[in-house]
């Protein structure tokens, strides 16, 4: 599938099964996969539609969907060893979606030989699309994105509630992210924050945005100092940073966080 065709797929699926449920979910359309881990009928239906289209176009690729992995852990094993793979997050930011916040997204990433080569983020309520291709740049609605330099004050955000308000060294205290990787990574690219710390490291959450950020001049790596690899065993934490220098600075201070 051409890059534009995959984006069209995400837009069409969102229009069909996600948008009609926004702020209109019935109680029976929401369930829990685990404590605090919500899933809706929109998540399930969108993932099936996107996965079926990708499998039809790429029958030899492994498609790792968030909901499929929740139901069958062996999908993660096949994905980890696949030469060609896709990740699918049908509704990233499900809690936001359920609560009526427009900060949610539909995301797909394509990987070849362990590297993310293309990624797509569609924010259906904001009507904004982000697309990245390895070596060809990051784009917002067809406009090339370059991460702006940060100012004297380095702003950090995190989705780990126990880290909010903590300061790494002399850096500004951590603030809450937008609680949706499909919004967090674009906001990092656009300069709303200079780094983000994540304790959750699922590939469907981070593979798409990691390529968008790196193609715009940023860097994504583990708490341990290694570059992020979505098919590697899940690291204990990730740092998504405006540039390599910011990553190196933050990575050296991460051990001071509680719970590590």
mmCIF file of C-alpha atoms in Angstrom:
data_model
loop_
_atom_site.group_PDB
_atom_site.id
_atom_site.type_symbol
_atom_site.label_atom_id
_atom_site.label_comp_id
_atom_site.label_asym_id
_atom_site.label_seq_id
_atom_site.Cartn_x
_atom_site.Cartn_y
_atom_site.Cartn_z
ATOM 1 C CA UNK A 1 0.000 0.000 0.000
ATOM 2 C CA UNK A 2 1.215 3.479 -0.799
ATOM 3 C CA UNK A 3 1.793 5.751 2.174
ATOM 4 C CA UNK A 4 -1.233 7.888 1.332
ATOM 5 C CA UNK A 5 -3.392 4.766 1.006
ATOM 6 C CA UNK A 6 -2.647 3.689 4.573
ATOM 7 C CA UNK A 7 -3.524 7.153 5.847
ATOM 8 C CA UNK A 8 -6.782 7.024 3.913
ATOM 9 C CA UNK A 9 -7.492 3.627 5.487
ATOM 10 C CA UNK A 10 -7.081 5.063 8.994
ATOM 11 C CA UNK A 11 -9.301 8.035 8.185
ATOM 12 C CA UNK A 12 -11.996 5.827 6.682
ATOM 13 C CA UNK A 13 -11.986 3.392 9.598
ATOM 14 C CA UNK A 14 -12.166 6.244 12.099
ATOM 15 C CA UNK A 15 -15.087 7.781 10.230
ATOM 16 C CA UNK A 16 -16.889 4.430 10.156
ATOM 17 C CA UNK A 17 -16.493 3.060 13.680
ATOM 18 C CA UNK A 18 -14.740 5.593 15.933
ATOM 19 C CA UNK A 19 -16.219 9.017 15.219
ATOM 20 C CA UNK A 20 -19.869 7.913 15.566
ATOM 21 C CA UNK A 21 -19.096 6.637 19.105
ATOM 22 C CA UNK A 22 -17.263 9.757 20.271
ATOM 23 C CA UNK A 23 -19.207 11.094 23.259
ATOM 24 C CA UNK A 24 -21.933 8.581 22.396
ATOM 25 C CA UNK A 25 -20.673 5.318 23.934
ATOM 26 C CA UNK A 26 -23.209 3.171 25.737
ATOM 27 C CA UNK A 27 -22.084 1.568 28.993
ATOM 28 C CA UNK A 28 -22.189 -1.904 27.449
ATOM 29 C CA UNK A 29 -19.734 -0.723 24.754
ATOM 30 C CA UNK A 30 -16.992 -0.166 27.370
ATOM 31 C CA UNK A 31 -15.159 -2.912 29.244
ATOM 32 C CA UNK A 32 -11.946 -3.478 31.227
ATOM 33 C CA UNK A 33 -9.014 -5.604 30.112
ATOM 34 C CA UNK A 34 -7.427 -5.050 33.509
ATOM 35 C CA UNK A 35 -7.404 -2.500 36.337
ATOM 36 C CA UNK A 36 -7.669 0.922 34.730
ATOM 37 C CA UNK A 37 -7.201 -0.559 31.238
ATOM 38 C CA UNK A 38 -10.278 0.261 29.179
ATOM 39 C CA UNK A 39 -11.349 -1.089 25.813
ATOM 40 C CA UNK A 40 -14.372 -0.141 23.740
ATOM 41 C CA UNK A 41 -16.270 -1.585 20.832
ATOM 42 C CA UNK A 42 -14.627 1.105 18.712
ATOM 43 C CA UNK A 43 -11.146 -0.223 19.595
ATOM 44 C CA UNK A 44 -12.095 -3.770 18.649
ATOM 45 C CA UNK A 45 -13.907 -2.955 15.412
ATOM 46 C CA UNK A 46 -11.257 -0.491 14.211
ATOM 47 C CA UNK A 47 -8.448 -2.963 14.830
ATOM 48 C CA UNK A 48 -10.184 -5.695 12.847
ATOM 49 C CA UNK A 49 -10.777 -3.397 9.867
ATOM 50 C CA UNK A 50 -7.220 -2.046 9.817
ATOM 51 C CA UNK A 51 -5.644 -5.466 10.371
ATOM 52 C CA UNK A 52 -7.705 -7.110 7.637
ATOM 53 C CA UNK A 53 -6.647 -4.438 5.130
ATOM 54 C CA UNK A 54 -2.959 -4.749 6.031
ATOM 55 C CA UNK A 55 -3.045 -8.556 5.917
ATOM 56 C CA UNK A 56 -4.709 -8.436 2.510
ATOM 57 C CA UNK A 57 -1.995 -6.126 1.196
ATOM 58 C CA UNK A 58 0.916 -7.832 2.980
ATOM 59 C CA UNK A 59 0.028 -11.493 3.621
ATOM 60 C CA UNK A 60 3.563 -12.364 4.744
ATOM 61 C CA UNK A 61 3.802 -9.594 7.356
ATOM 62 C CA UNK A 62 2.969 -9.980 11.038
ATOM 63 C CA UNK A 63 0.361 -7.488 12.178
ATOM 64 C CA UNK A 64 0.514 -6.758 15.901
ATOM 65 C CA UNK A 65 -2.698 -5.154 17.104
ATOM 66 C CA UNK A 66 -3.108 -4.025 20.694
ATOM 67 C CA UNK A 67 -6.344 -5.911 21.222
ATOM 68 C CA UNK A 68 -5.115 -9.036 19.416
ATOM 69 C CA UNK A 69 -2.032 -9.119 21.645
ATOM 70 C CA UNK A 70 -4.243 -8.774 24.718
ATOM 71 C CA UNK A 71 -6.207 -11.839 23.629
ATOM 72 C CA UNK A 72 -3.252 -13.920 22.385
ATOM 73 C CA UNK A 73 0.271 -13.326 23.737
ATOM 74 C CA UNK A 74 1.797 -15.466 20.984
ATOM 75 C CA UNK A 75 1.209 -12.594 18.544
ATOM 76 C CA UNK A 76 3.923 -10.638 20.364
ATOM 77 C CA UNK A 77 6.351 -13.527 19.939
ATOM 78 C CA UNK A 78 5.720 -13.724 16.196
ATOM 79 C CA UNK A 79 6.049 -9.950 15.894
ATOM 80 C CA UNK A 80 9.373 -9.900 17.767
ATOM 81 C CA UNK A 81 10.972 -12.204 15.207
ATOM 82 C CA UNK A 82 9.294 -10.900 12.061
ATOM 83 C CA UNK A 83 11.290 -9.506 9.165
ATOM 84 C CA UNK A 84 8.263 -7.435 8.123
ATOM 85 C CA UNK A 85 5.679 -6.280 10.648
ATOM 86 C CA UNK A 86 3.070 -3.675 11.473
ATOM 87 C CA UNK A 87 1.814 -2.354 14.790
ATOM 88 C CA UNK A 88 -1.790 -1.193 15.103
ATOM 89 C CA UNK A 89 -3.215 0.955 17.889
ATOM 90 C CA UNK A 90 -6.856 1.377 16.890
ATOM 91 C CA UNK A 91 -7.750 3.978 19.531
ATOM 92 C CA UNK A 92 -4.707 5.282 21.323
ATOM 93 C CA UNK A 93 -5.818 7.188 24.405
ATOM 94 C CA UNK A 94 -8.893 5.052 25.076
ATOM 95 C CA UNK A 95 -9.427 6.674 28.493
ATOM 96 C CA UNK A 96 -9.511 10.069 26.796
ATOM 97 C CA UNK A 97 -11.908 8.748 24.181
ATOM 98 C CA UNK A 98 -14.231 7.324 26.818
ATOM 99 C CA UNK A 99 -14.147 10.535 28.850
ATOM 100 C CA UNK A 100 -15.009 12.628 25.789
ATOM 101 C CA UNK A 101 -11.580 14.192 25.256
ATOM 102 C CA UNK A 102 -10.579 14.778 21.630
ATOM 103 C CA UNK A 103 -7.003 13.776 22.496
ATOM 104 C CA UNK A 104 -7.004 10.283 20.985
ATOM 105 C CA UNK A 105 -5.548 8.839 17.807
ATOM 106 C CA UNK A 106 -5.410 5.940 15.375
ATOM 107 C CA UNK A 107 -1.845 4.737 14.795
ATOM 108 C CA UNK A 108 0.054 2.314 12.578
ATOM 109 C CA UNK A 109 3.775 1.663 12.164
ATOM 110 C CA UNK A 110 5.545 -0.485 9.591
ATOM 111 C CA UNK A 111 8.798 -2.245 10.510
ATOM 112 C CA UNK A 112 11.365 -3.948 8.307
ATOM 113 C CA UNK A 113 14.421 -5.741 9.698
ATOM 114 C CA UNK A 114 13.718 -4.276 13.120
ATOM 115 C CA UNK A 115 13.514 -0.640 12.008
ATOM 116 C CA UNK A 116 10.401 1.507 11.771
ATOM 117 C CA UNK A 117 10.242 2.566 8.125
ATOM 118 C CA UNK A 118 6.834 4.260 7.948
ATOM 119 C CA UNK A 119 4.323 5.487 10.485
ATOM 120 C CA UNK A 120 0.919 7.114 10.568
ATOM 121 C CA UNK A 121 -0.949 9.007 13.294
ATOM 122 C CA UNK A 122 -4.488 10.233 12.629
ATOM 123 C CA UNK A 123 -6.169 12.395 15.254
ATOM 124 C CA UNK A 124 -9.807 12.086 14.174
ATOM 125 C CA UNK A 125 -11.324 14.806 16.352
ATOM 126 C CA UNK A 126 -8.516 17.291 15.701
ATOM 127 C CA UNK A 127 -8.585 16.335 12.000
ATOM 128 C CA UNK A 128 -4.789 16.300 11.839
ATOM 129 C CA UNK A 129 -2.564 13.659 10.237
ATOM 130 C CA UNK A 130 1.096 12.944 10.970
ATOM 131 C CA UNK A 131 3.125 10.734 8.649
ATOM 132 C CA UNK A 132 6.798 9.769 8.741
ATOM 133 C CA UNK A 133 9.051 7.789 6.420
ATOM 134 C CA UNK A 134 12.533 6.644 7.331
ATOM 135 C CA UNK A 135 15.010 8.967 5.671
ATOM 136 C CA UNK A 136 12.274 11.061 4.048
ATOM 137 C CA UNK A 137 11.103 13.185 6.957
ATOM 138 C CA UNK A 138 8.140 13.837 9.222
ATOM 139 C CA UNK A 139 5.014 15.545 7.977
ATOM 140 C CA UNK A 140 1.856 17.138 9.349
ATOM 141 C CA UNK A 141 -0.924 17.401 6.769
ATOM 142 C CA UNK A 142 1.707 17.493 4.029
ATOM 143 C CA UNK A 143 3.880 20.116 5.753
ATOM 144 C CA UNK A 144 7.453 19.142 6.635
ATOM 145 C CA UNK A 145 8.131 19.090 10.380
ATOM 146 C CA UNK A 146 11.411 20.007 12.049
ATOM 147 C CA UNK A 147 11.711 19.960 15.810
ATOM 148 C CA UNK A 148 12.385 23.562 17.027
ATOM 149 C CA UNK A 149 15.301 24.119 19.429
ATOM 150 C CA UNK A 150 14.267 24.323 23.071
ATOM 151 C CA UNK A 151 14.818 27.394 25.177
ATOM 152 C CA UNK A 152 16.793 27.820 28.367
ATOM 153 C CA UNK A 153 14.131 26.025 30.421
ATOM 154 C CA UNK A 154 13.834 22.343 29.492
ATOM 155 C CA UNK A 155 10.257 21.107 29.943
ATOM 156 C CA UNK A 156 9.639 17.442 30.701
ATOM 157 C CA UNK A 157 6.381 15.500 30.786
ATOM 158 C CA UNK A 158 5.418 12.015 31.915
ATOM 159 C CA UNK A 159 2.387 9.745 31.963
ATOM 160 C CA UNK A 160 3.580 8.067 35.198
ATOM 161 C CA UNK A 161 1.463 9.760 37.857
ATOM 162 C CA UNK A 162 3.962 9.136 40.680
ATOM 163 C CA UNK A 163 6.644 11.035 38.755
ATOM 164 C CA UNK A 164 4.589 14.184 38.188
ATOM 165 C CA UNK A 165 6.043 17.074 40.173
ATOM 166 C CA UNK A 166 9.447 15.383 40.472
ATOM 167 C CA UNK A 167 12.469 17.299 39.248
ATOM 168 C CA UNK A 168 15.425 15.582 37.596
ATOM 169 C CA UNK A 169 18.463 17.383 38.985
ATOM 170 C CA UNK A 170 18.022 21.110 38.360
ATOM 171 C CA UNK A 171 15.513 20.568 35.554
ATOM 172 C CA UNK A 172 11.957 21.821 35.782
ATOM 173 C CA UNK A 173 9.521 19.522 37.626
ATOM 174 C CA UNK A 174 7.812 16.934 35.441
ATOM 175 C CA UNK A 175 4.307 17.683 34.200
ATOM 176 C CA UNK A 176 1.560 15.399 32.911
ATOM 177 C CA UNK A 177 1.607 14.396 29.252
ATOM 178 C CA UNK A 178 -1.496 14.502 27.066
ATOM 179 C CA UNK A 179 -2.048 10.874 28.175
ATOM 180 C CA UNK A 180 -2.001 9.599 24.605
ATOM 181 C CA UNK A 181 1.168 8.737 22.687
ATOM 182 C CA UNK A 182 -0.609 9.699 19.469
ATOM 183 C CA UNK A 183 -0.796 13.244 20.843
ATOM 184 C CA UNK A 184 2.359 13.255 22.997
ATOM 185 C CA UNK A 185 4.822 12.570 20.187
ATOM 186 C CA UNK A 186 3.380 15.170 17.801
ATOM 187 C CA UNK A 187 3.389 17.716 20.632
ATOM 188 C CA UNK A 188 7.044 16.915 21.314
ATOM 189 C CA UNK A 189 7.839 17.442 17.645
ATOM 190 C CA UNK A 190 6.001 20.760 17.667
ATOM 191 C CA UNK A 191 7.884 22.020 20.730
ATOM 192 C CA UNK A 192 5.197 21.846 23.444
ATOM 193 C CA UNK A 193 7.625 19.804 25.597
ATOM 194 C CA UNK A 194 11.297 18.905 25.322
ATOM 195 C CA UNK A 195 11.243 15.344 26.612
ATOM 196 C CA UNK A 196 8.792 12.708 27.793
ATOM 197 C CA UNK A 197 9.377 9.845 30.218
ATOM 198 C CA UNK A 198 7.425 6.618 29.849
ATOM 199 C CA UNK A 199 7.209 3.593 32.122
ATOM 200 C CA UNK A 200 4.859 1.832 29.684
ATOM 201 C CA UNK A 201 6.720 0.752 26.554
ATOM 202 C CA UNK A 202 4.307 -1.256 24.383
ATOM 203 C CA UNK A 203 5.366 -1.169 20.713
ATOM 204 C CA UNK A 204 1.965 -0.096 19.382
ATOM 205 C CA UNK A 205 2.194 2.979 21.632
ATOM 206 C CA UNK A 206 5.727 4.060 20.743
ATOM 207 C CA UNK A 207 6.727 2.709 17.316
ATOM 208 C CA UNK A 208 4.685 5.266 15.311
ATOM 209 C CA UNK A 209 5.699 8.353 17.277
ATOM 210 C CA UNK A 210 9.326 7.316 17.601
ATOM 211 C CA UNK A 211 9.813 7.552 13.844
ATOM 212 C CA UNK A 212 7.926 10.861 13.655
ATOM 213 C CA UNK A 213 10.156 12.353 16.347
ATOM 214 C CA UNK A 214 13.463 11.014 15.039
ATOM 215 C CA UNK A 215 12.693 12.095 11.484
ATOM 216 C CA UNK A 216 12.050 15.604 12.859
ATOM 217 C CA UNK A 217 15.429 15.665 14.609
ATOM 218 C CA UNK A 218 14.602 14.103 17.977
ATOM 219 C CA UNK A 219 15.841 10.943 19.673
ATOM 220 C CA UNK A 220 14.118 8.073 21.476
ATOM 221 C CA UNK A 221 16.051 5.748 23.759
ATOM 222 C CA UNK A 222 15.743 3.551 26.807
ATOM 223 C CA UNK A 223 16.412 4.436 30.425
ATOM 224 C CA UNK A 224 19.473 2.197 30.098
ATOM 225 C CA UNK A 225 21.042 4.271 27.318
ATOM 226 C CA UNK A 226 20.219 2.210 24.215
ATOM 227 C CA UNK A 227 18.383 3.503 21.120
ATOM 228 C CA UNK A 228 14.749 2.412 21.043
ATOM 229 C CA UNK A 229 14.043 -0.753 19.047
ATOM 230 C CA UNK A 230 10.327 -1.660 18.935
ATOM 231 C CA UNK A 231 10.951 -5.373 18.345
ATOM 232 C CA UNK A 232 13.432 -5.737 21.204
ATOM 233 C CA UNK A 233 12.251 -6.937 24.622
ATOM 234 C CA UNK A 234 10.284 -4.150 26.266
ATOM 235 C CA UNK A 235 12.653 -1.858 28.188
ATOM 236 C CA UNK A 236 11.863 -0.667 31.703
ATOM 237 C CA UNK A 237 11.339 2.867 30.429
ATOM 238 C CA UNK A 238 11.696 5.215 27.456
ATOM 239 C CA UNK A 239 12.870 8.782 26.974
ATOM 240 C CA UNK A 240 11.545 10.643 23.939
ATOM 241 C CA UNK A 241 13.630 13.786 23.552
ATOM 242 C CA UNK A 242 13.915 16.864 21.364
ATOM 243 C CA UNK A 243 17.467 15.922 20.397
ATOM 244 C CA UNK A 244 20.299 13.602 21.355
ATOM 245 C CA UNK A 245 21.835 16.099 23.783
ATOM 246 C CA UNK A 246 18.566 16.377 25.716
ATOM 247 C CA UNK A 247 18.246 12.591 25.799
ATOM 248 C CA UNK A 248 21.778 12.211 27.150
ATOM 249 C CA UNK A 249 21.123 14.827 29.838
ATOM 250 C CA UNK A 250 17.859 13.248 30.969
ATOM 251 C CA UNK A 251 19.115 9.671 30.725
ATOM 252 C CA UNK A 252 21.884 10.484 33.166
ATOM 253 C CA UNK A 253 19.364 11.807 35.682
ATOM 254 C CA UNK A 254 16.693 9.102 35.358
ATOM 255 C CA UNK A 255 18.126 6.877 38.148
ATOM 256 C CA UNK A 256 16.952 9.501 40.644
ATOM 257 C CA UNK A 257 13.299 8.741 39.879
ATOM 258 C CA UNK A 258 11.407 6.741 42.515
ATOM 259 C CA UNK A 259 10.536 3.151 41.728
ATOM 260 C CA UNK A 260 13.509 2.425 39.481
#
